[in-house]
Amino acid sequence: MQNPDVVRRRVGSAGWGMTATIAWRNMSHDPIRLAATIIGIVFSVLLMGMQMGLLLYFIHTTATLVDHARADIWVAANGVNTVDLSTPLSQRWRYHAMAVPGVQKAESYIVDLAFWKRGNGTRESVILVGVDPDATMGQPWAMVPGTTAADALSVPDGVIIDRMYMEKLGVSKLGDMFEINDRRVRVAGFTQGIRTFTQSPYVFTTLTRARELARRAQDHIAYVLIRLEPGADAPKVLADLRERLIDCDVLMAPDISARSSNYWLFSTGAGMSLIMSGLLGLLVGGVVVAQTLYASTMDRLPQYSTIRAMGGPTSYLVRIVLVQAGLSGLIGYAIGIVCVYGLVFALRDASAAPELPFRLAIFIAFVTLLTCLIASIVSMTKVNRIDPTRVFR
Amino acid sequence: MSVLIETRGVGHVFGKGEMSFRALREIDLSVNRGEMLMLMGPSGSGKTTLVQIIGALLRPSEGAVLLDGQDLSQLNETQRRKVRLAEFGFVFQEYNLFPTLTAQENVMVALDLLGVGRSKARTTANDLLASVGLSDKLHLKPELLSGGQRQRVAIARALAADPRALLADEPTAALDSESGQRVMELFRDLAHRQGRAVLIVTHDPRIQRYGDRVVRIEDGRIADDRAIAAHEKH
Ligand SMILES: Nc1ncnc2c1ncn2[C@@H]1O[C@H](COP(=O)(O)OP(=O)(O)OP(=O)(O)O)[C@@H](O)[C@H]1O
Ligand SMILES: [Mg+2]
């Protein structure tokens, strides 16, 4: 915009430095209001971080068997909802699958519910996972160094459990004997950090032993895990499998993984409630920021009006408001995310351990700042409408 | 002395229709460079309205306002804002300083609006504050300053753009008489020594003798316009 001719002086545009000073002084001038603002944001970051961290944890645990099985394709009985709750399948589908071009390996896999009897006679429900000791897919992972899965499974009556559930299952050391469905098992190996969403621990064993314990027929399985030949045309193989395997669900691993997570999170409402409380946190934070920012802006109306009278643009005032919102957001986020990391660390061994990957932390930063921006709209509207003549009387 | 500000047939009506109120009519007034003009008159007579029109804050319903021969009433909003920024210094009854900023920073805000960089702004602010006799108060916030000192900070702020005209609405109304006199002496120097046009609205007859001329407004019209004789002056 050209300066009017009458203006002799060159008028430049203001920088951010002074507006930042004004903004920060507005904030620090009223420590109680500042504390309220920051606490509001910290609360919102905490709630968001924990809820989304739990959501991630649940998404991961509900599909942990799939995500660690290293299979490309899963074959299940028709209508499978989630991997942990299987329905029986006949082993013959495995042989059918092996005949399909593009299939490199097809292996049997059993998942079954069972009861574990502790030494004191009390029972605990567990999820039996049966896998051939020589299988290339579906093996227990995260084995505690010392024994391999194959060694552990070759021990007579051997089962592998996770260390996190030792107490729950009454296990104190390797070699301890228990009963599953009234048949003897021996703890032959441990994994570290394999959690279940249902809180019924996984008990890994061989296919044969799993059938015996669960009293299933000799040809019983729950899933066929398939590995494709290198360079195979996955959609084509999938289509062929679907054609040949009648009454079966044939799914790419990521699809059955997603199906398992969605089942727990959305058909049970657990996921929705996590998302809703995360959003609630956001809303509370947003409202607190909107209110304290507005109050602080109202306190400065005479000065803002003076700036307008002196010839300052409204953008100068908008900048002050924006810096205030942004600073509150940054400080609140910084404190909040440290708290979230602290909680995540403290809960790392809890039965539900929220996860906070770096990307989630960045996402929360983004959402927090966006919320602060939205919360500043009321104040920005206010400073936009300031009447510069009101400073006169 | 040459004319800096001139109003020609300025009239102003607030509102519309039945609710409208005529605040000013046919105001012909000029203020010279280096002249200190006192605008007086009863409450509600239109003094503030006139100052706002001259200061490009309010567009008059009728007539023209010339600054150095250029018609301000024809400019758009942004242009008028820039005229205010660069050509006028405003001083108010309530000093309207940022309570959270020091004297120096309050002046720096005005320089920031003009696009002056921070370190240059700091030295300029110090110079301006020194010129109003406040070199030792640079780092004090308004709450630690007396009313008269606050008003002098406000004057330093009004001088940031080195404006050709200063417009002050009741600048001494909140001050005790001694501080008021000090402030008026300052304004007189700004007019007489620095050649600025200074227009001061006041109720207070005791300070009118600081002016070179007194204009009385009554019911939105100029009722009297007379020079102050040398012997009357302070
Ligand atoms: N925005 C407005 N809308 C309607 N009427 C207004 C407005 N501003 C001022 N007026 C009216 O215009 C008249 C002149 O007001 P102005 O403020 O100019 O008076 P003043 O001479 O400065 O009075 P005072 O000495 O009390 O400050 C008053 O009657 C006032 O009520
Ligand atoms: Mg007035």
XYZ file of C-alpha atoms and ligand atoms in Angstrom:
659
model
C 0.000 0.000 0.000
C 1.317 3.344 -1.046
C 1.693 5.871 1.756
C -0.569 8.841 1.261
C 1.335 11.837 -0.109
C 0.796 13.793 3.041
C 2.856 11.272 5.024
C 6.426 12.494 4.931
C 7.995 9.784 6.940
C 8.634 6.299 5.662
C 6.511 3.957 7.723
C 7.913 0.453 7.973
C 6.183 -2.518 9.442
C 6.514 -3.712 12.987
C 8.490 -6.822 13.870
C 7.472 -9.599 16.236
C 9.872 -8.746 19.036
C 7.883 -6.024 20.751
C 4.570 -7.848 20.371
C 6.197 -10.874 21.966
C 7.388 -8.689 24.860
C 3.895 -7.268 25.307
C 2.367 -10.750 25.113
C 4.753 -12.259 27.622
C 4.276 -9.358 30.064
C 0.515 -9.718 29.746
C 0.947 -13.321 30.780
C 3.538 -12.994 33.518
C 1.779 -9.976 34.988
C -0.982 -12.237 36.303
C 0.669 -15.420 37.594
C -2.568 -16.946 38.799
C -4.224 -16.580 35.449
C -1.070 -17.845 33.775
C -1.059 -20.867 36.080
C -4.710 -21.553 35.299
C -3.998 -21.385 31.583
C -0.976 -23.629 31.799
C -2.718 -26.129 34.053
C -5.607 -26.252 31.604
C -3.264 -27.061 28.744
C -1.177 -29.499 30.784
C -4.361 -31.285 31.757
C -5.455 -31.467 28.176
C -2.048 -32.708 26.963
C -2.027 -35.311 29.753
C -5.474 -36.570 28.942
C -4.801 -36.648 25.225
C -1.417 -38.289 25.675
C -2.672 -40.984 28.018
C -5.829 -41.755 26.072
C -4.125 -41.876 22.721
C -1.199 -43.758 24.235
C -3.632 -46.333 25.593
C -5.408 -46.459 22.266
C -2.111 -47.221 20.539
C -1.293 -49.796 23.161
C -4.662 -51.469 22.658
C -4.352 -51.360 18.896
C -0.994 -53.051 19.232
C -1.904 -55.643 21.854
C -5.189 -56.665 20.282
C -3.304 -57.717 17.173
C 0.002 -58.677 18.689
C -0.187 -62.341 17.564
C -0.752 -61.226 13.977
C 1.826 -58.492 14.046
C 4.543 -60.871 15.236
C 3.603 -63.985 13.280
C 5.500 -62.988 10.133
C 2.759 -64.454 7.954
C 1.615 -62.683 4.790
C -1.866 -64.166 4.722
C -4.133 -65.597 7.402
C -6.812 -68.172 6.788
C -9.492 -68.369 9.461
C -12.942 -69.866 9.824
C -15.533 -67.684 8.217
C -16.507 -64.606 10.217
C -13.470 -64.265 12.456
C -13.711 -61.110 14.567
C -10.429 -61.094 16.354
C -7.436 -63.394 16.447
C -7.694 -64.143 20.156
C -11.207 -65.571 19.789
C -10.847 -68.279 17.198
C -13.282 -70.735 15.748
C -12.154 -74.232 14.732
C -10.885 -74.930 11.256
C -9.955 -78.220 9.629
C -6.322 -78.922 8.874
C -7.246 -79.966 5.333
C -7.499 -76.320 4.330
C -3.815 -76.092 4.951
C -3.168 -78.701 2.253
C -5.537 -76.923 -0.118
C -3.672 -73.707 0.518
C -0.303 -75.326 -0.145
C -1.487 -76.262 -3.627
C -2.190 -72.675 -4.617
C 0.502 -71.192 -6.865
C 2.422 -68.396 -5.178
C 2.136 -69.954 -1.699
C 5.588 -70.740 -0.373
C 4.542 -72.102 3.016
C 1.284 -72.836 4.776
C 1.487 -73.678 8.456
C -1.049 -74.604 11.101
C -1.694 -72.390 14.096
C -3.942 -72.908 17.072
C -5.469 -70.306 19.384
C -7.785 -71.614 22.061
C -9.188 -70.608 25.414
C -8.237 -72.769 28.384
C -7.986 -72.758 32.160
C -4.743 -72.702 34.045
C -4.745 -74.131 37.551
C -2.306 -72.634 39.996
C -0.576 -74.586 42.750
C -3.135 -73.362 45.283
C -5.972 -74.708 43.158
C -7.350 -71.411 41.851
C -7.916 -71.023 38.130
C -7.018 -68.412 35.599
C -8.218 -68.257 32.039
C -5.425 -68.311 29.452
C -5.114 -68.244 25.686
C -3.376 -71.344 24.393
C -1.268 -70.751 21.318
C -0.186 -73.884 19.475
C 2.560 -73.773 16.932
C 4.787 -76.422 15.382
C 8.274 -76.164 16.957
C 9.770 -76.140 13.467
C 7.314 -73.600 12.066
C 8.653 -70.501 10.366
C 5.627 -68.429 11.323
C 3.725 -67.838 14.540
C 6.588 -68.731 16.890
C 6.723 -67.054 20.285
C 8.911 -64.004 19.999
C 10.830 -61.959 22.548
C 12.215 -65.086 24.184
C 14.197 -64.467 27.343
C 17.787 -65.350 26.461
C 18.842 -68.786 27.610
C 16.333 -70.998 25.849
C 15.048 -70.919 22.303
C 11.388 -71.409 21.587
C 12.130 -74.697 19.814
C 14.083 -76.041 22.817
C 11.424 -74.995 25.260
C 8.663 -76.552 23.204
C 10.541 -79.821 22.860
C 10.535 -80.289 26.655
C 7.838 -82.824 27.586
C 4.642 -80.971 28.577
C 6.547 -77.761 27.920
C 4.817 -74.393 27.672
C 6.145 -70.859 27.333
C 4.610 -67.975 29.221
C 5.481 -64.305 29.577
C 7.402 -63.103 32.601
C 4.878 -60.324 33.140
C 2.240 -62.892 33.985
C 4.352 -65.093 36.275
C 2.671 -63.797 39.358
C -0.779 -64.008 37.866
C -0.175 -67.632 36.936
C 1.629 -68.454 40.169
C 4.879 -69.291 38.379
C 8.111 -68.769 40.253
C 10.726 -70.462 38.068
C 11.425 -72.592 35.048
C 10.334 -76.173 35.498
C 7.317 -75.352 37.695
C 4.416 -77.705 37.036
C 0.779 -76.705 36.591
C -2.407 -78.017 35.038
C -4.238 -76.736 32.025
C -7.724 -78.181 31.668
C -6.609 -80.814 34.188
C -3.573 -81.915 32.173
C -0.002 -81.431 33.226
C 2.186 -78.679 31.818
C 5.688 -77.590 32.684
C 6.972 -74.043 32.341
C 9.869 -74.510 29.928
C 10.559 -70.966 28.735
C 9.748 -67.318 29.188
C 9.071 -64.441 26.886
C 9.454 -60.847 27.960
C 6.824 -58.198 27.274
C 4.114 -60.039 25.349
C 0.937 -58.583 26.744
C -2.592 -59.556 25.938
C -5.460 -57.177 25.547
C -7.887 -59.523 27.317
C -5.518 -59.939 30.294
C -5.709 -63.726 29.785
C -2.028 -64.577 29.284
C -0.823 -66.328 26.168
C 0.514 -69.846 26.803
C 2.617 -71.005 23.871
C 2.977 -74.714 23.229
C 3.181 -77.212 20.359
C 0.301 -77.920 18.020
C -0.112 -81.447 19.324
C 0.016 -80.446 22.958
C -2.404 -77.598 22.327
C -4.874 -80.058 20.813
C -4.495 -82.403 23.764
C -4.901 -79.691 26.340
C -7.916 -78.237 24.587
C -9.307 -81.723 23.862
C -9.550 -81.095 20.178
C -9.510 -83.552 17.285
C -6.274 -84.531 15.586
C -6.943 -82.378 12.553
C -8.074 -79.341 14.525
C -6.445 -76.013 13.865
C -7.552 -72.380 14.196
C -5.611 -70.641 11.452
C -3.478 -71.384 8.453
C -0.562 -68.975 8.244
C 0.707 -68.446 4.735
C 3.936 -67.061 3.424
C 4.029 -65.969 -0.186
C 6.782 -66.839 -2.588
C 9.116 -63.908 -3.160
C 7.681 -61.747 -5.915
C 4.280 -63.452 -5.813
C 1.283 -61.406 -6.902
C -0.423 -61.060 -3.522
C -3.908 -59.994 -4.719
C -3.913 -62.821 -7.252
C -2.901 -65.446 -4.654
C -5.467 -64.014 -2.264
C -8.186 -64.345 -4.903
C -7.140 -67.932 -5.727
C -7.133 -68.864 -2.045
C -10.553 -67.349 -1.561
C -11.857 -69.392 -4.446
C -10.449 -72.672 -3.193
C -10.930 -72.360 0.538
C -14.661 -72.555 0.987
C -16.205 -71.119 4.160
C -12.903 -69.565 5.129
C -11.864 -65.970 5.680
C -8.679 -65.316 3.766
C -7.096 -62.053 4.848
C -3.847 -60.221 4.360
C -2.076 -59.944 7.724
C -2.651 -56.181 8.104
C -6.363 -56.716 7.482
C -6.841 -59.333 10.158
C -4.699 -57.176 12.433
C -6.979 -54.202 11.843
C -10.056 -56.382 12.189
C -8.852 -57.610 15.570
C -8.160 -54.100 16.841
C -11.409 -52.711 15.535
C -13.336 -55.530 17.139
C -12.067 -54.764 20.604
C -11.910 -51.011 20.252
C -15.076 -50.238 18.410
C -17.528 -53.067 18.913
C -16.866 -52.888 22.638
C -16.834 -49.085 22.810
C -13.460 -49.092 24.542
C -11.852 -47.231 21.663
C -14.629 -44.697 21.413
C -14.453 -43.888 25.089
C -10.693 -43.361 24.807
C -11.169 -41.058 21.846
C -13.994 -39.204 23.551
C -12.044 -38.563 26.728
C -9.072 -37.423 24.661
C -11.345 -34.974 22.869
C -12.861 -33.913 26.163
C -9.389 -33.043 27.412
C -8.853 -31.008 24.293
C -12.144 -29.223 24.779
C -11.408 -28.395 28.410
C -7.954 -27.088 27.485
C -9.426 -25.044 24.653
C -12.118 -23.491 26.833
C -9.633 -22.589 29.569
C -7.285 -20.943 27.080
C -10.135 -19.116 25.361
C -11.365 -17.725 28.665
C -8.087 -16.665 30.204
C -6.899 -15.176 26.932
C -10.120 -13.239 26.568
C -9.894 -11.945 30.132
C -6.315 -10.855 29.537
C -7.308 -9.135 26.295
C -10.160 -7.310 28.022
C -7.674 -6.052 30.624
C -5.643 -4.420 27.877
C -8.455 -2.862 25.862
C -7.528 0.753 26.735
C -3.926 0.170 25.646
C -4.981 -1.695 22.514
C -7.408 1.051 21.677
C -4.566 3.545 22.173
C -2.385 1.626 19.750
C -5.179 1.839 17.178
C -5.627 5.567 17.822
C -1.879 6.092 17.413
C -2.156 4.481 14.012
C -1.198 0.892 14.776
C -2.852 -1.742 12.607
C -5.209 -4.353 14.050
C -2.734 -6.980 12.869
C -0.399 -5.717 15.595
C -2.995 -6.540 18.222
C -3.833 -9.859 16.603
C -0.147 -10.694 16.807
C -0.073 -10.017 20.537
C -3.049 -12.330 21.018
C -1.493 -15.006 18.810
C 1.843 -14.898 20.600
C 0.039 -15.180 23.919
C -1.953 -18.178 22.722
C 1.111 -19.781 21.170
C 3.305 -19.229 24.229
C 0.654 -20.660 26.540
C 0.359 -23.640 24.231
C 4.103 -24.220 24.081
C 4.664 -23.932 27.821
C 1.638 -26.072 28.610
C 2.649 -28.649 26.045
C 6.236 -28.803 27.256
C 5.172 -29.448 30.843
C 2.343 -31.739 29.792
C 4.374 -33.951 27.507
C 7.077 -34.375 30.152
C 4.333 -35.549 32.537
C 2.999 -37.925 29.886
C 6.471 -39.369 29.296
C 6.852 -39.748 33.053
C 3.562 -41.617 33.341
C 4.334 -43.789 30.334
C 7.631 -44.678 31.962
C 6.011 -45.359 35.324
C 3.367 -47.562 33.721
C 5.755 -49.482 31.485
C 5.208 -52.690 33.461
C 1.560 -52.142 34.255
C -1.066 -54.392 32.773
C -1.982 -51.660 30.301
C 1.073 -49.653 29.304
C 0.312 -46.571 27.187
C 2.680 -45.963 24.292
C 4.000 -42.565 23.312
C 5.975 -42.773 20.104
C 7.658 -39.602 18.901
C 5.092 -39.166 16.161
C 2.277 -39.144 18.688
C 4.102 -36.500 20.730
C 4.414 -34.351 17.605
C 0.792 -34.921 16.756
C -0.264 -33.808 20.244
C 1.917 -30.694 19.932
C 0.205 -29.874 16.679
C -3.290 -30.461 18.069
C -2.488 -28.423 21.203
C -1.261 -25.432 19.225
C -4.210 -25.704 16.878
C -6.547 -25.708 19.862
C -4.851 -22.605 21.263
C -5.188 -20.945 17.886
C -8.885 -21.747 17.747
C -9.279 -20.635 21.358
C -7.818 -17.252 20.445
C -10.465 -16.546 17.808
C -12.795 -14.838 20.280
C -10.013 -12.537 21.448
C -8.856 -11.855 17.906
C -12.381 -10.897 16.933
C -12.461 -8.586 19.921
C -9.230 -6.763 19.043
C -10.314 -6.572 15.429
C -13.344 -4.581 16.460
C -11.605 -2.232 18.861
C -12.776 1.325 18.479
C -9.783 3.671 18.429
C -11.925 6.638 19.492
C -12.882 5.095 22.794
C -9.676 6.254 24.474
C -10.875 9.840 24.221
C -13.415 11.326 26.525
C 3.966 31.296 10.713
C 2.400 28.924 8.217
C -0.812 26.990 8.522
C -0.404 23.265 9.184
C -3.944 22.190 10.029
C -7.057 23.684 8.560
C -10.708 22.694 8.816
C -13.144 24.029 6.235
C -16.847 23.950 7.020
C -16.473 20.829 9.160
C -19.705 19.511 10.570
C -20.494 16.236 12.222
C -23.647 14.301 12.905
C -23.616 11.165 15.043
C -26.155 8.467 14.219
C -28.938 8.476 11.694
C -32.583 9.483 11.438
C -34.423 10.396 14.610
C -31.567 9.228 16.779
C -29.069 11.472 15.058
C -27.240 14.166 16.956
C -25.404 17.092 15.472
C -22.156 17.545 17.384
C -20.388 20.080 15.159
C -21.371 22.592 12.508
C -19.388 24.819 10.150
C -16.097 24.702 11.944
C -13.447 26.800 10.223
C -10.288 26.573 12.224
C -6.606 26.666 11.477
C -3.575 25.812 13.551
C -0.153 27.118 12.642
C 3.197 25.444 12.910
C 4.761 26.427 16.201
C 1.424 27.471 17.607
C -0.150 26.297 20.835
C -3.906 26.361 20.522
C -6.211 25.858 23.485
C -9.624 24.401 22.689
C -12.116 25.169 25.434
C -15.826 24.919 25.972
C -18.491 23.310 28.118
C -18.945 19.593 28.415
C -20.617 18.084 25.371
C -19.812 21.068 23.174
C -17.909 18.923 20.648
C -14.236 19.440 21.554
C -13.299 15.773 21.523
C -15.249 15.185 18.336
C -13.298 17.972 16.654
C -9.952 16.588 17.839
C -10.883 13.168 16.519
C -11.816 14.630 13.155
C -8.587 16.606 12.904
C -6.590 13.571 14.003
C -8.027 11.407 11.187
C -9.822 9.149 13.658
C -13.276 10.253 12.630
C -14.422 11.159 9.137
C -16.442 14.388 9.268
C -20.015 14.311 7.936
C -19.347 17.605 6.167
C -16.393 19.727 5.183
C -12.706 19.063 4.766
C -9.679 18.704 7.016
C -6.397 19.774 5.468
C -3.014 18.798 6.765
C -0.356 20.848 5.045
C -2.868 21.490 2.250
C -3.873 17.843 1.716
C -7.430 16.742 2.380
C -7.476 13.996 5.012
C -11.206 13.419 4.775
C -10.716 11.903 1.316
C -8.289 9.214 2.442
C -9.259 5.607 2.980
C -9.015 3.807 6.302
C -5.453 2.521 5.862
C -4.178 5.862 4.643
C -5.764 7.628 7.574
C -4.171 5.128 9.913
C -0.770 5.911 8.420
C -1.381 9.632 8.721
C -2.149 9.149 12.409
C 0.946 7.032 12.830
C 3.363 9.365 11.099
C 1.941 12.854 11.393
C 0.081 13.129 14.693
C 1.039 12.577 18.277
C -1.867 11.829 20.586
C -2.013 12.451 24.316
C -4.991 11.421 26.420
C -6.356 12.230 29.818
C -5.829 8.641 30.939
C -2.233 8.057 29.989
C -3.075 4.615 28.583
C 0.408 3.287 29.101
C 0.945 -0.455 29.271
C 1.138 -1.092 33.034
C 3.317 -4.137 32.368
C 5.941 -2.300 30.337
C 8.626 0.095 31.534
C 8.669 3.738 30.455
C 11.288 2.881 27.882
C 9.303 -0.047 26.522
C 6.115 1.981 26.331
C 7.878 4.433 24.040
C 9.460 1.584 22.124
C 5.998 0.251 21.251
C 5.271 3.444 19.317
C 8.610 3.166 17.530
C 7.911 -0.497 16.786
C 4.668 0.518 15.088
C 6.750 2.730 12.809
C 9.014 -0.180 11.952
C 12.028 1.062 13.888
C 14.307 -1.834 14.841
C 14.661 -2.812 18.465
C 18.074 -1.442 19.317
C 17.513 1.813 17.435
C 14.134 2.054 19.143
C 15.776 1.656 22.534
C 18.196 4.540 22.055
C 15.516 6.731 20.469
C 13.169 5.977 23.369
C 15.898 6.953 25.816
C 16.445 10.235 23.962
C 12.734 10.988 23.914
C 12.377 10.240 27.605
C 15.394 12.408 28.323
C 13.752 15.240 26.387
C 10.753 15.106 28.742
C 13.044 14.989 31.779
C 12.740 11.309 32.607
C 16.213 9.921 31.910
C 16.327 8.462 35.387
C 12.985 6.651 35.061
C 13.638 4.591 31.935
C 13.181 1.247 33.582
C 10.284 2.012 35.855
C 6.808 0.751 35.190
C 3.961 3.271 35.267
C 2.788 2.226 38.726
C 6.031 3.588 40.171
C 5.652 6.941 38.388
C 3.627 9.945 39.479
C 0.719 11.093 37.339
C 2.756 13.906 35.838
C 5.623 11.554 35.041
C 3.241 9.108 33.412
C 1.839 11.867 31.256
C 5.357 12.832 30.239
C 6.040 9.233 29.240
C 2.872 9.435 27.156
C 4.151 12.636 25.550
C 7.487 10.984 24.785
C 5.517 8.157 23.182
C 3.497 10.671 21.150
C 6.757 12.126 19.848
C 8.031 8.796 18.522
C 7.260 9.624 14.907
C 8.544 13.183 15.282
C 5.003 14.310 14.365
C 4.213 17.729 12.975
C 1.115 18.014 15.143
C 0.288 17.051 18.706
C -3.321 16.568 19.762
C -4.060 16.353 23.467
C -7.469 15.818 25.003
C -7.583 17.049 28.616
C -3.941 16.089 29.263
C -3.847 17.744 32.687
C -7.307 16.847 33.963
C -5.986 14.015 36.108
C -2.975 15.935 37.393
C -2.392 18.191 40.337
C -1.733 21.770 39.350
C 2.027 21.623 39.687
C 2.406 18.529 37.509
C -0.129 20.047 35.130
C 1.983 23.157 34.761
C 5.066 21.091 34.095
C 3.248 19.196 31.351
C 1.948 22.443 29.837
C 5.452 23.901 29.810
C 6.566 20.823 27.968
C 3.834 21.252 25.358
C 4.726 24.914 24.980
C 8.336 23.986 24.263
C 7.224 21.448 21.709
C 5.292 24.189 19.936
C 7.578 27.152 20.348
C 11.001 25.551 20.247
C 10.325 22.633 17.964
C 7.779 24.264 15.689
C 5.029 21.689 16.102
C 1.360 22.554 15.942
C -0.063 21.760 19.371
C -3.792 21.562 19.995
C -4.906 21.094 23.563
C -8.434 20.490 24.768
C -9.014 21.673 28.305
C -11.666 22.660 30.771
C -9.221 24.322 33.032
C -9.119 28.116 32.681
C -5.903 28.249 34.705
C -3.888 26.587 31.989
C -5.349 28.506 29.066
C -2.687 31.165 29.454
C -0.069 28.681 28.289
C -1.609 28.926 24.836
C -1.040 31.395 22.064
C -4.686 31.319 21.128
C -7.904 30.191 22.740
C -10.815 28.846 20.741
C -14.121 28.387 22.534
C -16.663 25.929 21.246
C -20.277 26.042 22.308
C -22.994 23.764 20.985
C -20.765 22.550 18.210
C -19.883 26.003 16.906
C -16.897 28.236 17.359
C -18.049 30.880 19.795
C -14.808 32.729 20.241
C -11.326 32.682 18.722
C -8.810 35.048 20.180
C -5.081 35.407 20.606
C -3.735 35.562 24.104
C -2.012 38.846 24.684
C 1.585 38.753 25.796
C 0.795 40.146 29.234
C -1.770 37.413 29.873
C 0.693 34.692 29.064
C 2.329 32.598 31.660
N -20.254 8.213 19.209
C -21.186 9.119 19.513
N -22.479 8.870 19.226
C -23.444 9.767 19.526
N -23.202 10.917 20.115
C -21.935 11.235 20.428
C -20.867 10.326 20.163
N -19.714 10.913 20.577
C -20.059 12.092 21.111
N -21.397 12.300 21.009
C -22.109 13.492 21.420
O -21.566 14.596 20.768
C -21.493 15.708 21.645
C -20.090 16.218 21.693
O -19.295 15.266 22.327
P -17.755 15.498 22.660
O -17.244 14.281 23.259
O -17.110 16.011 21.444
O -17.867 16.654 23.728
P -16.697 17.333 24.550
O -16.749 18.785 24.233
O -15.439 16.654 24.346
O -17.214 17.121 26.032
P -16.360 16.880 27.354
O -15.798 18.209 27.746
O -17.356 16.410 28.339
O -15.320 15.887 27.034
C -21.983 15.228 22.994
O -23.324 15.646 23.162
C -21.924 13.738 22.900
O -22.961 13.160 23.644
Mg -14.130 15.513 25.512
